[in-house]
XYZ file of C-alpha atoms in Angstrom:
367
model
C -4.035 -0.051 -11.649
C -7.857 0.883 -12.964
C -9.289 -2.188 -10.997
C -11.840 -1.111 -8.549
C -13.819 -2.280 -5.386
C -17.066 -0.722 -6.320
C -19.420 -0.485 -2.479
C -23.559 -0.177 -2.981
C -25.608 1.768 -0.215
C -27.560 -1.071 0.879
C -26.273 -4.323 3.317
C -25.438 -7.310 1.522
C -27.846 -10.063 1.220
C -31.224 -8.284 1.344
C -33.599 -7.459 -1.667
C -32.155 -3.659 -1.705
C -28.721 -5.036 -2.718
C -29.623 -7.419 -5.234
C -31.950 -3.991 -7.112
C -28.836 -1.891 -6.777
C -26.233 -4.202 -8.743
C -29.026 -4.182 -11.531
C -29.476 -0.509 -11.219
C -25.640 0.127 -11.410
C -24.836 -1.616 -14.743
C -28.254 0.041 -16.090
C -26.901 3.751 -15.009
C -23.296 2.776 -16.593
C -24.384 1.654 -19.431
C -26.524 4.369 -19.719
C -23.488 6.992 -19.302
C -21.554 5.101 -21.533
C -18.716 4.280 -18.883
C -16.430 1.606 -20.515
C -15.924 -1.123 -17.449
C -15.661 -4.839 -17.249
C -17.019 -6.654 -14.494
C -14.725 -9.289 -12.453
C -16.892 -10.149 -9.690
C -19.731 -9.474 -8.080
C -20.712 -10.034 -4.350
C -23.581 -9.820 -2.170
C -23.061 -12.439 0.217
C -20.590 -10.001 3.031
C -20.257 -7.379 0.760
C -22.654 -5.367 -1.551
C -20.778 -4.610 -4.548
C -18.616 -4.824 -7.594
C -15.088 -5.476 -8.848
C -14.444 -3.640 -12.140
C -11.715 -2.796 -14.501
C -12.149 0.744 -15.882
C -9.756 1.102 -18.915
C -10.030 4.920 -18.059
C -9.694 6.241 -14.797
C -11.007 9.107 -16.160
C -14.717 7.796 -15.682
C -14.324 7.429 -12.014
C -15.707 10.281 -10.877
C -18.944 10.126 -12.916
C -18.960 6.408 -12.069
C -18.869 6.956 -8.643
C -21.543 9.677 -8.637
C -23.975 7.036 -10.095
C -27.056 6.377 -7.865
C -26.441 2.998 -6.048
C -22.732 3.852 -5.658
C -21.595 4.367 -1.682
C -18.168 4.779 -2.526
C -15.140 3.423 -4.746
C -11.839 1.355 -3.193
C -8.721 1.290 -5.324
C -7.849 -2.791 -5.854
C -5.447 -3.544 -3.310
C -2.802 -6.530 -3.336
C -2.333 -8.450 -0.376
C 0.864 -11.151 0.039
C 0.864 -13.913 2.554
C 2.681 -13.433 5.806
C 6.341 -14.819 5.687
C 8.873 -14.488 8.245
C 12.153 -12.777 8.195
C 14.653 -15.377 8.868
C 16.870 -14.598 11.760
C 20.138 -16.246 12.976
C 19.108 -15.712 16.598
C 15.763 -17.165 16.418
C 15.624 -21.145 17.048
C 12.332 -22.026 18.106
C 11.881 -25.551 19.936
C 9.515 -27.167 18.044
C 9.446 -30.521 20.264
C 7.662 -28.163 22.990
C 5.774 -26.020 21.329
C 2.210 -27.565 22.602
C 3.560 -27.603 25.835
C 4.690 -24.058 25.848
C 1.051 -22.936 25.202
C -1.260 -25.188 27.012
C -2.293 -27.412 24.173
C -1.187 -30.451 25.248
C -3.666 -30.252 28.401
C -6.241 -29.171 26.006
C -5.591 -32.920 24.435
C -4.545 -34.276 27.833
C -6.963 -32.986 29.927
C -9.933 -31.341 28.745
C -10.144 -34.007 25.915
C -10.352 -31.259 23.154
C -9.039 -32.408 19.993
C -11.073 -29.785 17.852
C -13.827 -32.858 16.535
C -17.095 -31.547 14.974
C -15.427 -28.035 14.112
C -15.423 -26.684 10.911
C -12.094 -24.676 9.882
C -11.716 -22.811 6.753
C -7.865 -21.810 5.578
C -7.884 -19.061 3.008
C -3.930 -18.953 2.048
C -1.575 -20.628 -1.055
C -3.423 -23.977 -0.773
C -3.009 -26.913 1.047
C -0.190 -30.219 0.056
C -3.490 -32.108 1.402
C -1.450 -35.503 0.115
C 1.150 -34.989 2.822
C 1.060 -38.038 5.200
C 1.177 -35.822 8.488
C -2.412 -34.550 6.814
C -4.329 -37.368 5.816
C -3.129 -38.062 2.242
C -6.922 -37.164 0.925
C -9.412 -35.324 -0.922
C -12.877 -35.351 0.410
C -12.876 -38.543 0.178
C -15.165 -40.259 3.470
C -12.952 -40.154 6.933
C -11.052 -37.468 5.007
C -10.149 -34.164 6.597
C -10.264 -32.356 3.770
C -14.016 -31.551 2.873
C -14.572 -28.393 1.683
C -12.685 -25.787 -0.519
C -11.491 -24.272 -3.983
C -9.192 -23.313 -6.318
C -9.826 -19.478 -6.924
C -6.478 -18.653 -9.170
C -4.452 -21.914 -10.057
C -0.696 -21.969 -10.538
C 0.293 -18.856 -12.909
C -1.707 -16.589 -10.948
C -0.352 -13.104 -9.813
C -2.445 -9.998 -9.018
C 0.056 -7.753 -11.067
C 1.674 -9.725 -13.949
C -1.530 -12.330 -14.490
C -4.169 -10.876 -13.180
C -7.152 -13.150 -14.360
C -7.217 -15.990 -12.651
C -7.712 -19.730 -14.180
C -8.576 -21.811 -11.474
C -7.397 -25.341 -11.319
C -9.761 -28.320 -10.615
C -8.807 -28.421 -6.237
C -6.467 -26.164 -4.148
C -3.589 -28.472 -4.238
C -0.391 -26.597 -3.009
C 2.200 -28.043 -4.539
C 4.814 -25.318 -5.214
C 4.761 -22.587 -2.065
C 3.909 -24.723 1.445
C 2.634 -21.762 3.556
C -0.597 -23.016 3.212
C 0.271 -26.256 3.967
C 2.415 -25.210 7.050
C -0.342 -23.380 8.332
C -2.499 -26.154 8.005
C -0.108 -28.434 9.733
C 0.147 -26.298 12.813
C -3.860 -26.288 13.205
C -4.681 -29.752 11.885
C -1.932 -32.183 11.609
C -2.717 -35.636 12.750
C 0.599 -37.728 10.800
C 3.210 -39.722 12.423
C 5.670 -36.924 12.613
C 3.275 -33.815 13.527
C 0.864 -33.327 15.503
C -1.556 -29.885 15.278
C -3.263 -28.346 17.565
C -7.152 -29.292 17.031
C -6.237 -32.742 14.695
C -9.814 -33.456 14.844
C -10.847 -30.639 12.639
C -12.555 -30.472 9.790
C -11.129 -28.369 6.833
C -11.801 -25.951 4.161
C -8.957 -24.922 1.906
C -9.481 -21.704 0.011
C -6.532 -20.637 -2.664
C -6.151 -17.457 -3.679
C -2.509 -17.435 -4.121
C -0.168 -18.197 -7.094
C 2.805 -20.121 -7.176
C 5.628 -18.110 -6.663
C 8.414 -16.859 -9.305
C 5.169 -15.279 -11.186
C 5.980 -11.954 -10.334
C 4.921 -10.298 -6.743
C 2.936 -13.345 -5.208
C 0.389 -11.453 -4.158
C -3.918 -11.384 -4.569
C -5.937 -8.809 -5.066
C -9.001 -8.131 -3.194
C -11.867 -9.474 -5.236
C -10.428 -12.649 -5.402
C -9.739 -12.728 -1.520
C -13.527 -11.274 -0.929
C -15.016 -14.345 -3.254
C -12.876 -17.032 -1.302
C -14.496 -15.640 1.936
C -17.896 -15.270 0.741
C -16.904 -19.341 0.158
C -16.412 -20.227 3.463
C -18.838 -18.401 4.431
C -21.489 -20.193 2.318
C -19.597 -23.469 3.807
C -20.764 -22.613 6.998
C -17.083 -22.679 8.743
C -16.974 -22.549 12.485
C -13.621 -20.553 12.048
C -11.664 -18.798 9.245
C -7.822 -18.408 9.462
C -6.137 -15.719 6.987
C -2.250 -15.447 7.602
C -1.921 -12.911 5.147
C -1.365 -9.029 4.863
C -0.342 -5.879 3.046
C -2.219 -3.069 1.860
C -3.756 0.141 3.752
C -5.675 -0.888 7.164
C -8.860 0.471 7.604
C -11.823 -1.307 9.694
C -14.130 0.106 6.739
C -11.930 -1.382 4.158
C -14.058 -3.762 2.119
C -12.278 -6.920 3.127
C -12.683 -5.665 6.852
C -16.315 -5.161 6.574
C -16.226 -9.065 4.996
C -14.559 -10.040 8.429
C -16.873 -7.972 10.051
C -19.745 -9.759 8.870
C -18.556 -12.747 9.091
C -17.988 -12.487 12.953
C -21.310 -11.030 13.264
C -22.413 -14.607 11.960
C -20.813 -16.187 14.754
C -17.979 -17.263 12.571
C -14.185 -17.399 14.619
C -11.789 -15.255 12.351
C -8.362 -15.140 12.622
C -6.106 -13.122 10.695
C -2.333 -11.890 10.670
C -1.882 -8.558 11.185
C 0.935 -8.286 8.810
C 4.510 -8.194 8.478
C 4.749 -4.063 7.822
C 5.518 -3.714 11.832
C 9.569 -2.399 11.180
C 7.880 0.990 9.447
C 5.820 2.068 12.782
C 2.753 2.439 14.769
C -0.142 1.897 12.803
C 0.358 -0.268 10.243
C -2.016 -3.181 10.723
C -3.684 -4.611 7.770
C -7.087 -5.882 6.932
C -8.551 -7.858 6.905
C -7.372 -8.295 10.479
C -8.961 -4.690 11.481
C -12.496 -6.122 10.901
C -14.420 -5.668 13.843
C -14.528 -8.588 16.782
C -11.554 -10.470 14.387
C -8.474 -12.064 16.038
C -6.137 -10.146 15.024
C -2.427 -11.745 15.780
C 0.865 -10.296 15.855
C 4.776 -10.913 16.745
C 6.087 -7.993 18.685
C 9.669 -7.820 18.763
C 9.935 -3.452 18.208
C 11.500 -1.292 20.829
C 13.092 1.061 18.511
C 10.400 2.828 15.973
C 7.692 4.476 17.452
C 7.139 6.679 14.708
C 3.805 6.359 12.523
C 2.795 5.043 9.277
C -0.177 6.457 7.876
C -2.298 5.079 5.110
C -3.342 6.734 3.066
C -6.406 5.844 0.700
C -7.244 7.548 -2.452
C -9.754 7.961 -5.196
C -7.391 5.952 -7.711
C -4.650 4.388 -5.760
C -3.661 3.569 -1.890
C 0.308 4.223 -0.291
C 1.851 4.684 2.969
C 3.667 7.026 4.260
C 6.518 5.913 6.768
C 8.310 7.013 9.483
C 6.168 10.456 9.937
C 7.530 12.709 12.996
C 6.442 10.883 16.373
C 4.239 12.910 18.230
C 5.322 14.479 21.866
C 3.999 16.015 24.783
C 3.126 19.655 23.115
C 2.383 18.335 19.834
C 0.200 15.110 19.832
C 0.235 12.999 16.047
C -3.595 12.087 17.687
C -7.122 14.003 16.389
C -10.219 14.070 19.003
C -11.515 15.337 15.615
C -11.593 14.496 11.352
C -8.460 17.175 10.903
C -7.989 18.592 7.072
C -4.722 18.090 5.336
C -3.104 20.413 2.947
C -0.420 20.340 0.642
C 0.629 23.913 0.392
C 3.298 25.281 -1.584
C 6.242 28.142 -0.520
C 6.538 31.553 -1.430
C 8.920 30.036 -4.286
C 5.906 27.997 -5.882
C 7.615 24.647 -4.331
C 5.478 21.993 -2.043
C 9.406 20.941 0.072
C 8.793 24.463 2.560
C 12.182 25.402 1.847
C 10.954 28.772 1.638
C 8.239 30.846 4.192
C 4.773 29.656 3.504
C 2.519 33.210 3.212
C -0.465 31.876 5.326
C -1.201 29.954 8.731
C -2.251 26.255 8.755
C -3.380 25.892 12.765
C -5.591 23.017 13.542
C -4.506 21.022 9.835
C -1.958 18.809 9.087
C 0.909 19.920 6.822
C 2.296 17.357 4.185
C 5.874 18.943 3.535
C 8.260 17.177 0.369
C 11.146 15.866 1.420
C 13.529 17.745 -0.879
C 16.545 20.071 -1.582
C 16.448 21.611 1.845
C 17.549 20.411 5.506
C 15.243 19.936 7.924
C-alpha cells in the first residue's frame, strides 16, 4: 500500500522519455509531493516506482505534466501446483510424450547457441544435473542477478538487499524450472541441455511472509535480460489483475517486439472463473501457458483496477442467452444505493440503470 507504478507519455528508450523523468521529479518537487523513488526504468517501460507516504497526493501527482497514468504496486507469487492424489505424472516419458526426444533424436536440436533467461526464485546452479557452476568458461550459467536476496518479501520486507549471485538455495522452483529446460546431469535430462542461461531472482525465500514480488522489482529483472540480449525469457509466475496494458504486460510486449521468445504462466487463479489470466502473460505476441482441468465454473472474475489499489471480484453471475456479461462497447458502472440509503438493493432502486452495469452488496437480503 502507497507504492506506485508511475507511466510517462512518451515510449521508453528515446530522448522524450529520458526529458520526462527529469521533468517529473522537477514538477513534484515543485508541488511539494512527499515521494521516494525505488526505481526507475526506461529500457521497456517509461516510468517510475514511488512510495507516496500519502495517498492523498495522488491525484495532484498524477495530474503532473509527463504523467500518462498511475498503477497501484501489484504483488505477484510464483506458480505452484496444487497437489493432487490423482495426479501421477510419468516422468520417465515425459520427452517422449511431447516430441522432444526426436527433437534430440532426429532433428539434432539440443537448444546450442540459444540464450535463455529464467526470471523466478533463483537457480541451485551447484546441482550436478546443472553443471555445478557459476560463469565460470564451459559453464551454463552466464548471465544473471540477485534482485532481492534471502529475507525479501514484497509485503513484510519490502526493500530488497540483493545478495552477491541468484543462488537458490531455500525454495527450488527456480531450480525445477530450470531443470526441465536445461538439465544436462546424470539423472535429468531437459529439454534444450545445450542452452545458455540467465538467472534473474526476484523472489525471497519462503517463511518471510507472502512470498511474493512486487512489480518494480519484476520490471528491473526484465529490463536485465533484456539488456542481456536473451533469445527467450521464461516467467512461471502470476497473481495480480490481468490487463494487456498493465505495465509488466507492456514490458512483455516490448520485449517480443524485439524478437525476444517470452513465455509466461498464466497463473494459478483458474478455480475462480473465466477471465482471470495474469500478466505478464497478457502481453501482446507472449506465450502464454496454462493447465486446463475446469468443467464446472464458468462464471467470471473481473479485475478490477483502481486509482489506489487493484481486487477481483469472483464468481459474478454468468452471462446467458438474453443477457450477455460481454460489451461491443466501454459500458459505465454504478454503485447505486436503495430507496433505504443502502448499496445491497434490498429495497427498490428510484431510477433506471439500462445499458450500465450494476454492482449490488452482497448483504442482509436473499437474492
Amino acid at each position: 500500500p502507497g507504492s506506485y507504478l508511475v507511466e510517462f507519455h512518451s515510449d521508453p528508450a528515446t530522448p522524450a522519455s529520458k526529458l520526462e523523468h527529469a521533468q517529473f521529479l522537477q514538477h513534484a518537487a515543485a508541488a511539494g509531493i512527499p515521494m521516494r523513488v525505488r526505481n526507475s526504468f526506461r529500457r521497456l517501460f517509461n516510468g517510475v516506482a514511488i512510495d507516496l507516504p500519502n495517498t492523498r497526493h495522488l491525484s495532484r501527482l498524477a495530474a503532473l505534466p509527463a504523467v500518462r497514468r498511475t498503477w497501484p504496486m501489484q504483488m505477484r507469487h510464483r506458480s505452484t501446483a496444487i497437489p493432487s492424489s490423482n495426479v501421477a505424472p510419468n516422468l520417465m516419458f515425459a520427452h517422449r510424450h511431447t516430441g522432444v526426444d526426436k527433437a534430440h533424436s532426429e532433428l539434432g536440436l539440443n537448444g546450442t547457441g540459444i540464450k535463455v533467461g529464467i526470471i523466478d526464485t533463483g537457480v541451485d546452479y551447484m546441482h550436478p544435473d546443472l553443471g555445478g557452476c557459476w560463469k565460470t568458461p564451459g559453464c551454463p550459467f552466464q548471465y544473471g542477478s540477485d534482485f532481492v536476496g534471502n529475507g525479501y518479501d514484497s509485503a513484510t520486507a519490502p526493500f530488497p538487499q540483493p545478495g552477491p549471485d541468484p543462488r537458490d538455495t531455500c525454495d527450488g522452483h527456480g531450480t525445477h524450472v530450470a531443470g526441465i529446460i536445461a538439465a544436462h546431469g546424470p539423472s535429468v535430462r531437459g529439454v534444450a541441455p545445450g542452452v545458455t542461461l540467465g538467472v534473474y531472482r526476484i523472489f525471497g525465500c519462503p517463511g518471510n511472509g507472502t512470498g511474493q514480488a512486487a512489480d518494480d522489482v519484476i520490471l528491473k529483472a526484465m529490463e536485465a535480460a533484456h539488456a542481456d540480449r536473451m533469445d527467450v525469457i521464461n516467467m512461471s509466475f502470476g497473481g495480480g489483475s490481468g490487463w494487456s496494458e498493465d505495465p509488466l504486460s507492456v514490458a512483455a510486449s516490448r520485449l517480443v517486439q524485439d524478437g525476444i521468445v517470452v513465455v509466461a504462466s498464466t497463473g494459478n487463479d483458474g478455480a475462480n472463473g473465466l477471465y482471470t489470466s495474469g500478466s505478464p502473460g497478457l502481453g501482446v505476441g507472449v506465450i502464454n501457458v496454462a493447465s486446463f482441468d475446469n468443467w464446472m465454473i464458468t462464471s467470471m472474475s473481473i479485475d478490477i483496477v483502481g486509482a489506489d489499489r487493484s481486487f477481483s471480484i469472483v464468481h459474478s453471475s454468468p452471462g446467458n442467452s438474453k443477457y450477455r456479461f460481454v460489451f461491443e462497447a466501454p459500458t459505465s458502472v454504478v454503485a447505486p444505493v436503495d430507496s433505504t440509503g443502502s448499496a445491497e438493493a434490498c429495497a427498490p432502486f428510484a431510477g433506471a440503470f439500462a445499458g450500465q452495469i450494476v454492482l449490488v452488496k452482497r448483504g442482509n437480503c436473499t437474492f
